[in-house]
PDB file of C-alpha atoms in Angstrom:
ATOM      1  CA  MET T   1       0.036   0.243   0.241  1.00 58.00           C
ATOM      2  CA  ASN T   2       1.368   3.486  -1.161  1.00 63.00           C
ATOM      3  CA  GLU T   3       1.061   5.450   2.181  1.00 64.00           C
ATOM      4  CA  LYS T   4       1.698   8.535   0.654  1.00 73.00           C
ATOM      5  CA  ARG T   5      -1.584   8.297  -0.941  1.00 85.00           C
ATOM      6  CA  TYR T   6      -3.406   8.529   2.426  1.00 87.00           C
ATOM      7  CA  PRO T   7      -2.800  11.533   4.263  1.00 89.00           C
ATOM      8  CA  TRP T   8      -5.297  10.730   7.206  1.00 93.00           C
ATOM      9  CA  ARG T   9      -4.488   7.295   8.599  1.00 94.00           C
ATOM     10  CA  THR T  10      -6.123   5.690  11.866  1.00 97.00           C
ATOM     11  CA  SER T  11      -6.054   2.204  13.533  1.00 98.00           C
ATOM     12  CA  ILE T  12      -9.399   2.797  15.359  1.00 98.00           C
ATOM     13  CA  ILE T  13     -12.101   2.465  13.107  1.00 98.00           C
ATOM     14  CA  LYS T  14     -12.824   1.286   9.445  1.00 98.00           C
ATOM     15  CA  VAL T  15     -16.073   2.465   8.019  1.00 98.00           C
ATOM     16  CA  GLU T  16     -17.658   1.027   4.997  1.00 98.00           C
ATOM     17  CA  PRO T  17     -21.118   0.733   3.255  1.00 98.00           C
ATOM     18  CA  GLY T  18     -22.812  -1.591   6.010  1.00 98.00           C
ATOM     19  CA  LYS T  19     -19.839  -2.270   7.596  1.00 98.00           C
ATOM     20  CA  MET T  20     -17.922  -1.064  10.673  1.00 99.00           C
ATOM     21  CA  ILE T  21     -14.838  -2.568  12.302  1.00 99.00           C
ATOM     22  CA  LEU T  22     -13.701  -0.936  15.683  1.00 99.00           C
ATOM     23  CA  ARG T  23     -10.410  -1.925  16.723  1.00 99.00           C
ATOM     24  CA  GLY T  24     -10.886  -5.115  14.599  1.00 99.00           C
ATOM     25  CA  TYR T  25     -14.198  -5.840  15.847  1.00 99.00           C
ATOM     26  CA  LYS T  26     -17.446  -5.745  14.212  1.00 99.00           C
ATOM     27  CA  VAL T  27     -19.432  -2.942  15.934  1.00 99.00           C
ATOM     28  CA  GLU T  28     -22.665  -4.976  15.965  1.00 99.00           C
ATOM     29  CA  ASP T  29     -20.997  -7.464  18.158  1.00 99.00           C
ATOM     30  CA  LEU T  30     -19.665  -4.610  20.268  1.00 99.00           C
ATOM     31  CA  ILE T  31     -23.219  -3.142  20.671  1.00 99.00           C
ATOM     32  CA  GLU T  32     -24.612  -6.619  21.809  1.00 99.00           C
ATOM     33  CA  ASN T  33     -21.517  -7.764  24.365  1.00 98.00           C
ATOM     34  CA  LEU T  34     -19.619  -4.845  25.656  1.00 98.00           C
ATOM     35  CA  THR T  35     -20.756  -2.331  28.201  1.00 98.00           C
ATOM     36  CA  PHE T  36     -20.084   1.271  27.601  1.00 98.00           C
ATOM     37  CA  GLY T  37     -16.868   1.063  30.297  1.00 98.00           C
ATOM     38  CA  GLU T  38     -15.289  -1.741  28.169  1.00 98.00           C
ATOM     39  CA  ALA T  39     -15.875  -0.028  25.002  1.00 98.00           C
ATOM     40  CA  VAL T  40     -14.218   2.855  26.279  1.00 98.00           C
ATOM     41  CA  TYR T  41     -11.269   0.817  27.461  1.00 98.00           C
ATOM     42  CA  LEU T  42     -11.375  -0.872  23.943  1.00 99.00           C
ATOM     43  CA  ILE T  43     -11.340   2.340  21.638  1.00 99.00           C
ATOM     44  CA  LEU T  44      -8.647   3.916  23.999  1.00 98.00           C
ATOM     45  CA  LYS T  45      -6.343   1.137  24.526  1.00 98.00           C
ATOM     46  CA  GLY T  46      -6.978  -0.800  21.141  1.00 98.00           C
ATOM     47  CA  GLU T  47      -7.666  -4.157  23.148  1.00 98.00           C
ATOM     48  CA  LEU T  48     -10.513  -5.549  24.851  1.00 98.00           C
ATOM     49  CA  PRO T  49      -9.995  -5.219  28.897  1.00 98.00           C
ATOM     50  CA  GLN T  50      -8.892  -8.620  30.768  1.00 94.00           C
ATOM     51  CA  GLU T  51     -10.240  -9.557  33.833  1.00 92.00           C
ATOM     52  CA  ASN T  52     -11.756  -7.164  35.780  1.00 97.00           C
ATOM     53  CA  HIS T  53     -10.305  -4.263  34.106  1.00 98.00           C
ATOM     54  CA  GLY T  54     -13.697  -3.421  31.982  1.00 98.00           C
ATOM     55  CA  LYS T  55     -15.365  -3.217  35.799  1.00 98.00           C
ATOM     56  CA  MET T  56     -12.603  -0.938  37.070  1.00 98.00           C
ATOM     57  CA  MET T  57     -13.037   1.310  34.112  1.00 98.00           C
ATOM     58  CA  GLU T  58     -16.920   1.367  34.700  1.00 98.00           C
ATOM     59  CA  ALA T  59     -16.053   2.657  38.457  1.00 98.00           C
ATOM     60  CA  VAL T  60     -13.849   5.437  37.004  1.00 98.00           C
ATOM     61  CA  LEU T  61     -16.421   6.568  34.734  1.00 98.00           C
ATOM     62  CA  VAL T  62     -19.305   6.606  37.529  1.00 98.00           C
ATOM     63  CA  SER T  63     -16.999   8.289  39.841  1.00 96.00           C
ATOM     64  CA  THR T  64     -16.826  11.651  38.796  1.00 93.00           C
ATOM     65  CA  ILE T  65     -19.983  12.094  36.790  1.00 96.00           C
ATOM     66  CA  ASP T  66     -21.106  15.180  38.459  1.00 95.00           C
ATOM     67  CA  PHE T  67     -19.882  17.465  41.329  1.00 91.00           C
ATOM     68  CA  GLY T  68     -23.084  19.752  41.638  1.00 92.00           C
ATOM     69  CA  ILE T  69     -23.657  23.128  40.580  1.00 94.00           C
ATOM     70  CA  GLY T  70     -20.853  24.551  43.016  1.00 92.00           C
ATOM     71  CA  ALA T  71     -18.287  23.089  40.139  1.00 94.00           C
ATOM     72  CA  PRO T  72     -17.440  25.820  37.947  1.00 95.00           C
ATOM     73  CA  SER T  73     -17.735  23.540  34.754  1.00 96.00           C
ATOM     74  CA  ILE T  74     -21.216  22.968  35.738  1.00 97.00           C
ATOM     75  CA  ALA T  75     -22.526  26.243  36.532  1.00 96.00           C
ATOM     76  CA  THR T  76     -20.900  27.211  33.196  1.00 97.00           C
ATOM     77  CA  ALA T  77     -22.769  24.737  31.392  1.00 98.00           C
ATOM     78  CA  ARG T  78     -25.903  26.015  33.360  1.00 98.00           C
ATOM     79  CA  ILE T  79     -25.301  29.777  32.384  1.00 97.00           C
ATOM     80  CA  ALA T  80     -24.786  28.810  28.571  1.00 98.00           C
ATOM     81  CA  SER T  81     -27.985  26.742  28.809  1.00 98.00           C
ATOM     82  CA  SER T  82     -29.859  29.667  30.176  1.00 98.00           C
ATOM     83  CA  CYS T  83     -29.044  31.583  27.012  1.00 98.00           C
ATOM     84  CA  GLY T  84     -30.808  29.293  24.538  1.00 98.00           C
ATOM     85  CA  ASN T  85     -27.878  27.421  23.336  1.00 98.00           C
ATOM     86  CA  PHE T  86     -28.007  23.738  21.849  1.00 98.00           C
ATOM     87  CA  ILE T  87     -27.281  21.232  24.740  1.00 98.00           C
ATOM     88  CA  THR T  88     -23.946  20.660  22.799  1.00 98.00           C
ATOM     89  CA  THR T  89     -22.902  24.181  22.993  1.00 98.00           C
ATOM     90  CA  SER T  90     -23.636  24.211  26.454  1.00 98.00           C
ATOM     91  CA  VAL T  91     -21.711  21.001  27.184  1.00 98.00           C
ATOM     92  CA  VAL T  92     -18.689  22.344  25.509  1.00 98.00           C
ATOM     93  CA  ALA T  93     -18.664  25.384  27.383  1.00 98.00           C
ATOM     94  CA  GLY T  94     -18.833  23.808  30.447  1.00 97.00           C
ATOM     95  CA  LEU T  95     -15.987  21.698  29.599  1.00 97.00           C
ATOM     96  CA  CYS T  96     -13.862  24.538  28.463  1.00 96.00           C
ATOM     97  CA  SER T  97     -13.668  25.395  32.236  1.00 94.00           C
ATOM     98  CA  PHE T  98     -12.839  21.970  33.320  1.00 93.00           C
ATOM     99  CA  GLY T  99      -9.342  20.974  32.941  1.00 88.00           C
ATOM    100  CA  GLY T 100      -7.437  24.021  34.171  1.00 88.00           C
ATOM    101  CA  THR T 101      -4.804  24.132  36.962  1.00 85.00           C
ATOM    102  CA  TYR T 102      -7.621  24.467  39.894  1.00 87.00           C
ATOM    103  CA  HIS T 103     -10.353  22.594  38.539  1.00 89.00           C
ATOM    104  CA  GLY T 104      -9.982  19.266  36.902  1.00 88.00           C
ATOM    105  CA  GLY T 105      -6.587  19.923  35.471  1.00 88.00           C
ATOM    106  CA  ALA T 106      -4.833  18.144  38.543  1.00 92.00           C
ATOM    107  CA  VAL T 107      -4.927  15.066  36.788  1.00 95.00           C
ATOM    108  CA  GLU T 108      -2.376  15.891  34.380  1.00 95.00           C
ATOM    109  CA  GLY T 109       0.165  17.005  37.147  1.00 96.00           C
ATOM    110  CA  CYS T 110      -0.418  14.158  39.202  1.00 98.00           C
ATOM    111  CA  VAL T 111      -0.096  11.730  36.456  1.00 98.00           C
ATOM    112  CA  LYS T 112       3.155  13.067  35.735  1.00 98.00           C
ATOM    113  CA  MET T 113       3.999  13.099  39.367  1.00 98.00           C
ATOM    114  CA  LEU T 114       3.255   9.208  39.930  1.00 99.00           C
ATOM    115  CA  ARG T 115       4.770   8.133  36.547  1.00 99.00           C
ATOM    116  CA  ASP T 116       7.984  10.025  37.422  1.00 98.00           C
ATOM    117  CA  GLY T 117       7.990   8.890  40.849  1.00 98.00           C
ATOM    118  CA  VAL T 118       7.573   5.092  40.278  1.00 99.00           C
ATOM    119  CA  GLN T 119      10.320   5.251  37.435  1.00 98.00           C
ATOM    120  CA  ARG T 120      12.740   7.017  39.996  1.00 98.00           C
ATOM    121  CA  MET T 121      12.022   4.189  42.558  1.00 98.00           C
ATOM    122  CA  VAL T 122      13.413   1.848  39.807  1.00 96.00           C
ATOM    123  CA  ASP T 123      16.204   3.973  38.605  1.00 98.00           C
ATOM    124  CA  GLU T 124      17.490   5.272  41.895  1.00 96.00           C
ATOM    125  CA  GLY T 125      16.645   2.418  44.149  1.00 96.00           C
ATOM    126  CA  LYS T 126      14.534   4.576  46.433  1.00 96.00           C
ATOM    127  CA  LYS T 127      11.658   2.973  48.685  1.00 97.00           C
ATOM    128  CA  LEU T 128       8.234   3.881  48.456  1.00 98.00           C
ATOM    129  CA  ASP T 129       7.877   6.012  51.901  1.00 98.00           C
ATOM    130  CA  GLU T 130      11.356   7.571  50.747  1.00 98.00           C
ATOM    131  CA  MET T 131      10.250   8.496  47.123  1.00 98.00           C
ATOM    132  CA  ALA T 132       6.960   9.796  48.865  1.00 99.00           C
ATOM    133  CA  ARG T 133       8.741  12.329  51.140  1.00 98.00           C
ATOM    134  CA  ILE T 134      11.211  13.468  48.331  1.00 98.00           C
ATOM    135  CA  ILE T 135       7.988  14.500  46.143  1.00 99.00           C
ATOM    136  CA  VAL T 136       6.640  16.177  49.037  1.00 99.00           C
ATOM    137  CA  GLU T 137       9.727  17.908  49.714  1.00 98.00           C
ATOM    138  CA  GLU T 138      10.406  18.836  46.117  1.00 98.00           C
ATOM    139  CA  HIS T 139       7.119  20.479  45.469  1.00 98.00           C
ATOM    140  CA  LYS T 140       7.591  22.420  48.761  1.00 97.00           C
ATOM    141  CA  THR T 141      10.955  23.765  47.786  1.00 97.00           C
ATOM    142  CA  LEU T 142       9.534  25.007  44.385  1.00 97.00           C
ATOM    143  CA  ARG T 143       6.654  26.593  46.540  1.00 96.00           C
ATOM    144  CA  ARG T 144       4.058  24.562  44.465  1.00 95.00           C
ATOM    145  CA  ARG T 145       0.978  22.304  45.718  1.00 95.00           C
ATOM    146  CA  VAL T 146       1.343  18.650  45.259  1.00 97.00           C
ATOM    147  CA  PRO T 147      -1.725  18.089  42.554  1.00 96.00           C
ATOM    148  CA  GLY T 148      -4.373  15.709  43.716  1.00 95.00           C
ATOM    149  CA  TYR T 149      -4.672  16.195  47.431  1.00 97.00           C
ATOM    150  CA  GLY T 150      -6.903  18.311  49.306  1.00 94.00           C
ATOM    151  CA  HIS T 151     -10.484  19.142  48.628  1.00 90.00           C
ATOM    152  CA  PRO T 152     -12.982  22.251  49.421  1.00 87.00           C
ATOM    153  CA  ILE T 153     -15.995  19.949  50.799  1.00 92.00           C
ATOM    154  CA  HIS T 154     -14.385  16.572  51.459  1.00 92.00           C
ATOM    155  CA  HIS T 155     -12.192  17.321  54.117  1.00 92.00           C
ATOM    156  CA  GLU T 156     -11.691  13.809  55.890  1.00 93.00           C
ATOM    157  CA  ARG T 157     -12.655  11.460  53.340  1.00 94.00           C
ATOM    158  CA  ASP T 158     -13.657  11.430  49.876  1.00 96.00           C
ATOM    159  CA  PRO T 159     -16.063   8.400  49.279  1.00 96.00           C
ATOM    160  CA  ARG T 160     -15.492   8.309  45.430  1.00 96.00           C
ATOM    161  CA  VAL T 161     -11.781   7.812  46.239  1.00 98.00           C
ATOM    162  CA  GLU T 162     -12.303   5.469  49.032  1.00 98.00           C
ATOM    163  CA  LYS T 163     -14.479   3.266  46.622  1.00 98.00           C
ATOM    164  CA  LEU T 164     -12.269   3.252  43.853  1.00 99.00           C
ATOM    165  CA  PHE T 165      -9.003   2.352  45.429  1.00 99.00           C
ATOM    166  CA  GLU T 166     -11.140  -0.508  47.578  1.00 99.00           C
ATOM    167  CA  LEU T 167     -12.477  -1.813  43.964  1.00 99.00           C
ATOM    168  CA  ALA T 168      -8.593  -1.669  42.379  1.00 99.00           C
ATOM    169  CA  GLU T 169      -7.588  -3.976  45.179  1.00 98.00           C
ATOM    170  CA  THR T 170     -10.768  -6.244  44.876  1.00 98.00           C
ATOM    171  CA  TYR T 171     -10.175  -6.093  40.911  1.00 98.00           C
ATOM    172  CA  ARG T 172      -6.458  -6.588  41.319  1.00 98.00           C
ATOM    173  CA  VAL T 173      -5.745  -3.488  39.451  1.00 98.00           C
ATOM    174  CA  ALA T 174      -4.122  -1.638  42.274  1.00 98.00           C
ATOM    175  CA  GLY T 175      -0.395  -1.715  41.394  1.00 98.00           C
ATOM    176  CA  ASN T 176       2.975   0.831  42.252  1.00 98.00           C
ATOM    177  CA  HIS T 177       0.761   4.053  41.128  1.00 99.00           C
ATOM    178  CA  ILE T 178      -1.872   3.553  43.733  1.00 99.00           C
ATOM    179  CA  THR T 179       0.666   2.686  46.481  1.00 99.00           C
ATOM    180  CA  LEU T 180       2.782   5.477  45.871  1.00 99.00           C
ATOM    181  CA  CYS T 181      -0.279   7.964  45.850  1.00 99.00           C
ATOM    182  CA  LYS T 182      -1.258   6.686  48.925  1.00 99.00           C
ATOM    183  CA  ALA T 183       2.252   6.940  50.183  1.00 99.00           C
ATOM    184  CA  VAL T 184       2.543  10.695  48.971  1.00 99.00           C
ATOM    185  CA  GLY T 185      -0.631  11.470  50.925  1.00 98.00           C
ATOM    186  CA  ARG T 186       0.582  10.418  54.217  1.00 98.00           C
ATOM    187  CA  ALA T 187       4.045  12.306  53.456  1.00 99.00           C
ATOM    188  CA  LEU T 188       1.897  15.399  52.481  1.00 98.00           C
ATOM    189  CA  ASP T 189      -0.273  14.897  55.840  1.00 98.00           C
ATOM    190  CA  GLU T 190       2.866  14.857  58.085  1.00 98.00           C
ATOM    191  CA  ALA T 191       4.680  17.622  56.307  1.00 98.00           C
ATOM    192  CA  VAL T 192       1.679  19.983  56.628  1.00 97.00           C
ATOM    193  CA  GLY T 193       0.619  19.249  59.788  1.00 97.00           C
ATOM    194  CA  ARG T 194      -2.891  18.163  58.805  1.00 97.00           C
ATOM    195  CA  HIS T 195      -4.916  15.854  56.661  1.00 98.00           C
ATOM    196  CA  LEU T 196      -5.331  16.382  52.995  1.00 97.00           C
ATOM    197  CA  THR T 197      -7.784  14.187  51.749  1.00 97.00           C
ATOM    198  CA  ILE T 198      -6.583  12.434  48.318  1.00 98.00           C
ATOM    199  CA  ASN T 199      -9.093  13.764  45.590  1.00 95.00           C
ATOM    200  CA  PRO T 200     -10.482  12.287  42.519  1.00 94.00           C
ATOM    201  CA  ASP T 201      -8.126  13.687  40.465  1.00 95.00           C
ATOM    202  CA  ALA T 202      -5.039  11.881  42.123  1.00 97.00           C
ATOM    203  CA  ALA T 203      -7.308   8.847  42.177  1.00 98.00           C
ATOM    204  CA  ILE T 204      -8.094   8.540  38.233  1.00 97.00           C
ATOM    205  CA  ALA T 205      -4.415   9.253  37.739  1.00 98.00           C
ATOM    206  CA  ALA T 206      -3.348   6.564  39.916  1.00 99.00           C
ATOM    207  CA  VAL T 207      -6.134   3.955  38.752  1.00 99.00           C
ATOM    208  CA  GLY T 208      -5.494   5.273  34.917  1.00 98.00           C
ATOM    209  CA  LEU T 209      -1.772   4.364  35.359  1.00 99.00           C
ATOM    210  CA  ASP T 210      -2.350   0.989  36.932  1.00 99.00           C
ATOM    211  CA  LEU T 211      -4.761   0.160  34.244  1.00 98.00           C
ATOM    212  CA  GLY T 212      -1.930   0.644  31.677  1.00 98.00           C
ATOM    213  CA  PHE T 213      -3.160   3.838  29.733  1.00 98.00           C
ATOM    214  CA  ASP T 214      -0.903   5.939  27.935  1.00 98.00           C
ATOM    215  CA  HIS T 215      -0.426   8.721  30.448  1.00 96.00           C
ATOM    216  CA  ARG T 216      -1.514  11.396  27.956  1.00 96.00           C
ATOM    217  CA  LEU T 217      -4.970   9.815  27.584  1.00 97.00           C
ATOM    218  CA  ILE T 218      -5.839   9.646  31.365  1.00 97.00           C
ATOM    219  CA  GLN T 219      -7.189  13.204  31.642  1.00 95.00           C
ATOM    220  CA  GLY T 220      -9.794  12.224  28.945  1.00 96.00           C
ATOM    221  CA  LEU T 221     -11.241   9.767  31.170  1.00 96.00           C
ATOM    222  CA  ASN T 222     -12.359  12.547  33.555  1.00 92.00           C
ATOM    223  CA  VAL T 223     -13.692  14.444  30.639  1.00 95.00           C
ATOM    224  CA  ILE T 224     -15.863  11.631  29.242  1.00 97.00           C
ATOM    225  CA  SER T 225     -17.176  11.044  32.767  1.00 94.00           C
ATOM    226  CA  ARG T 226     -17.954  14.690  33.360  1.00 95.00           C
ATOM    227  CA  CYS T 227     -19.917  15.269  30.197  1.00 97.00           C
ATOM    228  CA  ALA T 228     -22.788  13.263  31.466  1.00 97.00           C
ATOM    229  CA  GLY T 229     -23.306  15.093  34.350  1.00 98.00           C
ATOM    230  CA  LEU T 230     -22.998  18.507  32.068  1.00 98.00           C
ATOM    231  CA  ILE T 231     -25.761  17.125  29.943  1.00 98.00           C
ATOM    232  CA  ALA T 232     -27.911  16.539  32.879  1.00 98.00           C
ATOM    233  CA  HIS T 233     -27.459  19.971  34.367  1.00 98.00           C
ATOM    234  CA  ALA T 234     -27.602  21.841  30.752  1.00 98.00           C
ATOM    235  CA  HIS T 235     -30.918  19.997  30.473  1.00 98.00           C
ATOM    236  CA  GLU T 236     -32.379  20.666  33.887  1.00 98.00           C
ATOM    237  CA  GLU T 237     -31.441  24.500  33.377  1.00 98.00           C
ATOM    238  CA  MET T 238     -33.321  24.751  30.025  1.00 97.00           C
ATOM    239  CA  MET T 239     -36.487  22.854  31.692  1.00 98.00           C
ATOM    240  CA  ARG T 240     -36.512  24.283  35.165  1.00 97.00           C
ATOM    241  CA  GLU T 241     -35.171  27.743  35.376  1.00 96.00           C
ATOM    242  CA  LYS T 242     -35.771  30.979  33.825  1.00 96.00           C
ATOM    243  CA  PRO T 243     -33.851  32.053  30.541  1.00 97.00           C
ATOM    244  CA  PHE T 244     -30.879  34.630  30.888  1.00 96.00           C
ATOM    245  CA  ARG T 245     -29.434  33.399  34.325  1.00 92.00           C
ATOM    246  CA  GLY T 246     -26.777  35.815  35.464  1.00 86.00           C
ATOM    247  CA  VAL T 247     -25.300  37.847  38.462  1.00 89.00           C
ATOM    248  CA  GLY T 248     -27.486  39.505  40.451  1.00 90.00           C
ATOM    249  CA  LYS T 249     -27.204  43.392  41.092  1.00 93.00           C
ATOM    250  CA  ASP T 250     -26.980  42.783  44.644  1.00 95.00           C
ATOM    251  CA  GLN T 251     -23.915  40.508  43.956  1.00 95.00           C
ATOM    252  CA  ILE T 252     -21.957  43.010  41.999  1.00 97.00           C
ATOM    253  CA  LEU T 253     -19.547  45.499  43.814  1.00 97.00           C
ATOM    254  CA  TYR T 254     -17.896  48.365  41.378  1.00 96.00           C
ATOM    255  CA  ASP T 255     -14.672  49.393  42.999  1.00 97.00           C
ATOM    256  CA  GLY T 256     -13.335  51.884  40.010  1.00 98.00           C
ATOM    257  CA  PRO T 257     -12.928  55.284  39.709  1.00 95.00           C
ATOM    258  CA  PRO T 258     -16.011  57.683  40.054  1.00 96.00           C
ATOM    259  CA  GLU T 259     -17.871  59.268  37.413  1.00 94.00           C
ATOM    260  CA  ARG T 260     -15.483  61.923  35.576  1.00 92.00           C
ATOM    261  CA  ASP T 261     -15.607  64.367  33.248  1.00 92.00           C
ATOM    262  CA  LEU T 262     -14.381  63.332  29.927  1.00 89.00           C
ATOM    263  CA  GLU T 263     -13.614  66.529  28.650  1.00 85.00           C
ATOM    264  CA  ALA T 264     -11.686  67.811  31.489  1.00 84.00           C
ATOM    265  CA  HIS T 265      -9.119  65.019  31.366  1.00 82.00           C
ATOM    266  CA  SER T 266      -9.296  64.283  27.416  1.00 85.00           C
ATOM    267  CA  PRO T 267      -5.924  64.665  25.475  1.00 86.00           C
ATOM    268  CA  HIS T 268      -7.665  66.075  22.642  1.00 80.00           C
ATOM    269  CA  ARG T 269      -8.796  69.161  24.731  1.00 72.00           C
ATOM    270  CA  ASN T 270      -7.986  72.448  23.692  1.00 65.00           C
TER     271      ASN T 270
END
């Protein structure tokens, strides 16, 4: 085959009249036999999940499906929906605010931290707790927050994280990345003198790595999950609330200069 004739290439899906082959399997067979989580696993990794990896994938997708109107991404989607947008537009608006440094984006940082940490344990011969303390100390030296730890509401425990880690043990998914994630949590608590809950960003990073996903894909798991919640909120907003949701006048404080005369201050005055 002359590849120069085909500027677009894909190993994901082949589509022909009356036939669709996804990662080598007939799509009708996948429809009949796979759960959504298993299908997501297949399309992202290229192979069917083995043993309980499909069940673990389902758990990951459910774990961050929604976090309420207080989450900026949800509020953004609802505001967009209140303007009369199509539901897809509202979901995209929400996603645009999901994945930044302070909302959803800690997954990327945590993936790198855990991936590098596990590799350094091998390369440098570091033990688990020693590596965890090094990670915390390095972040402290650089005056950076350790990504994936602490939560504005769940101060003592995050039920989503506890269940994900419990299932990871049950399904025999838990490996070095989950173990290091927990160890970093302990080291961080010791360093700051108080408990900082492991949040879902760290949990998804650790589980995704132990499932063997490419590190560049793991943030996408969070996005797939959150889309369902964004759709639900955008729909609820359009069905239950008045249009044109905005910030109330009683919530706005103007702190600029007082009213002033343009003629007196204009550089073009005579």
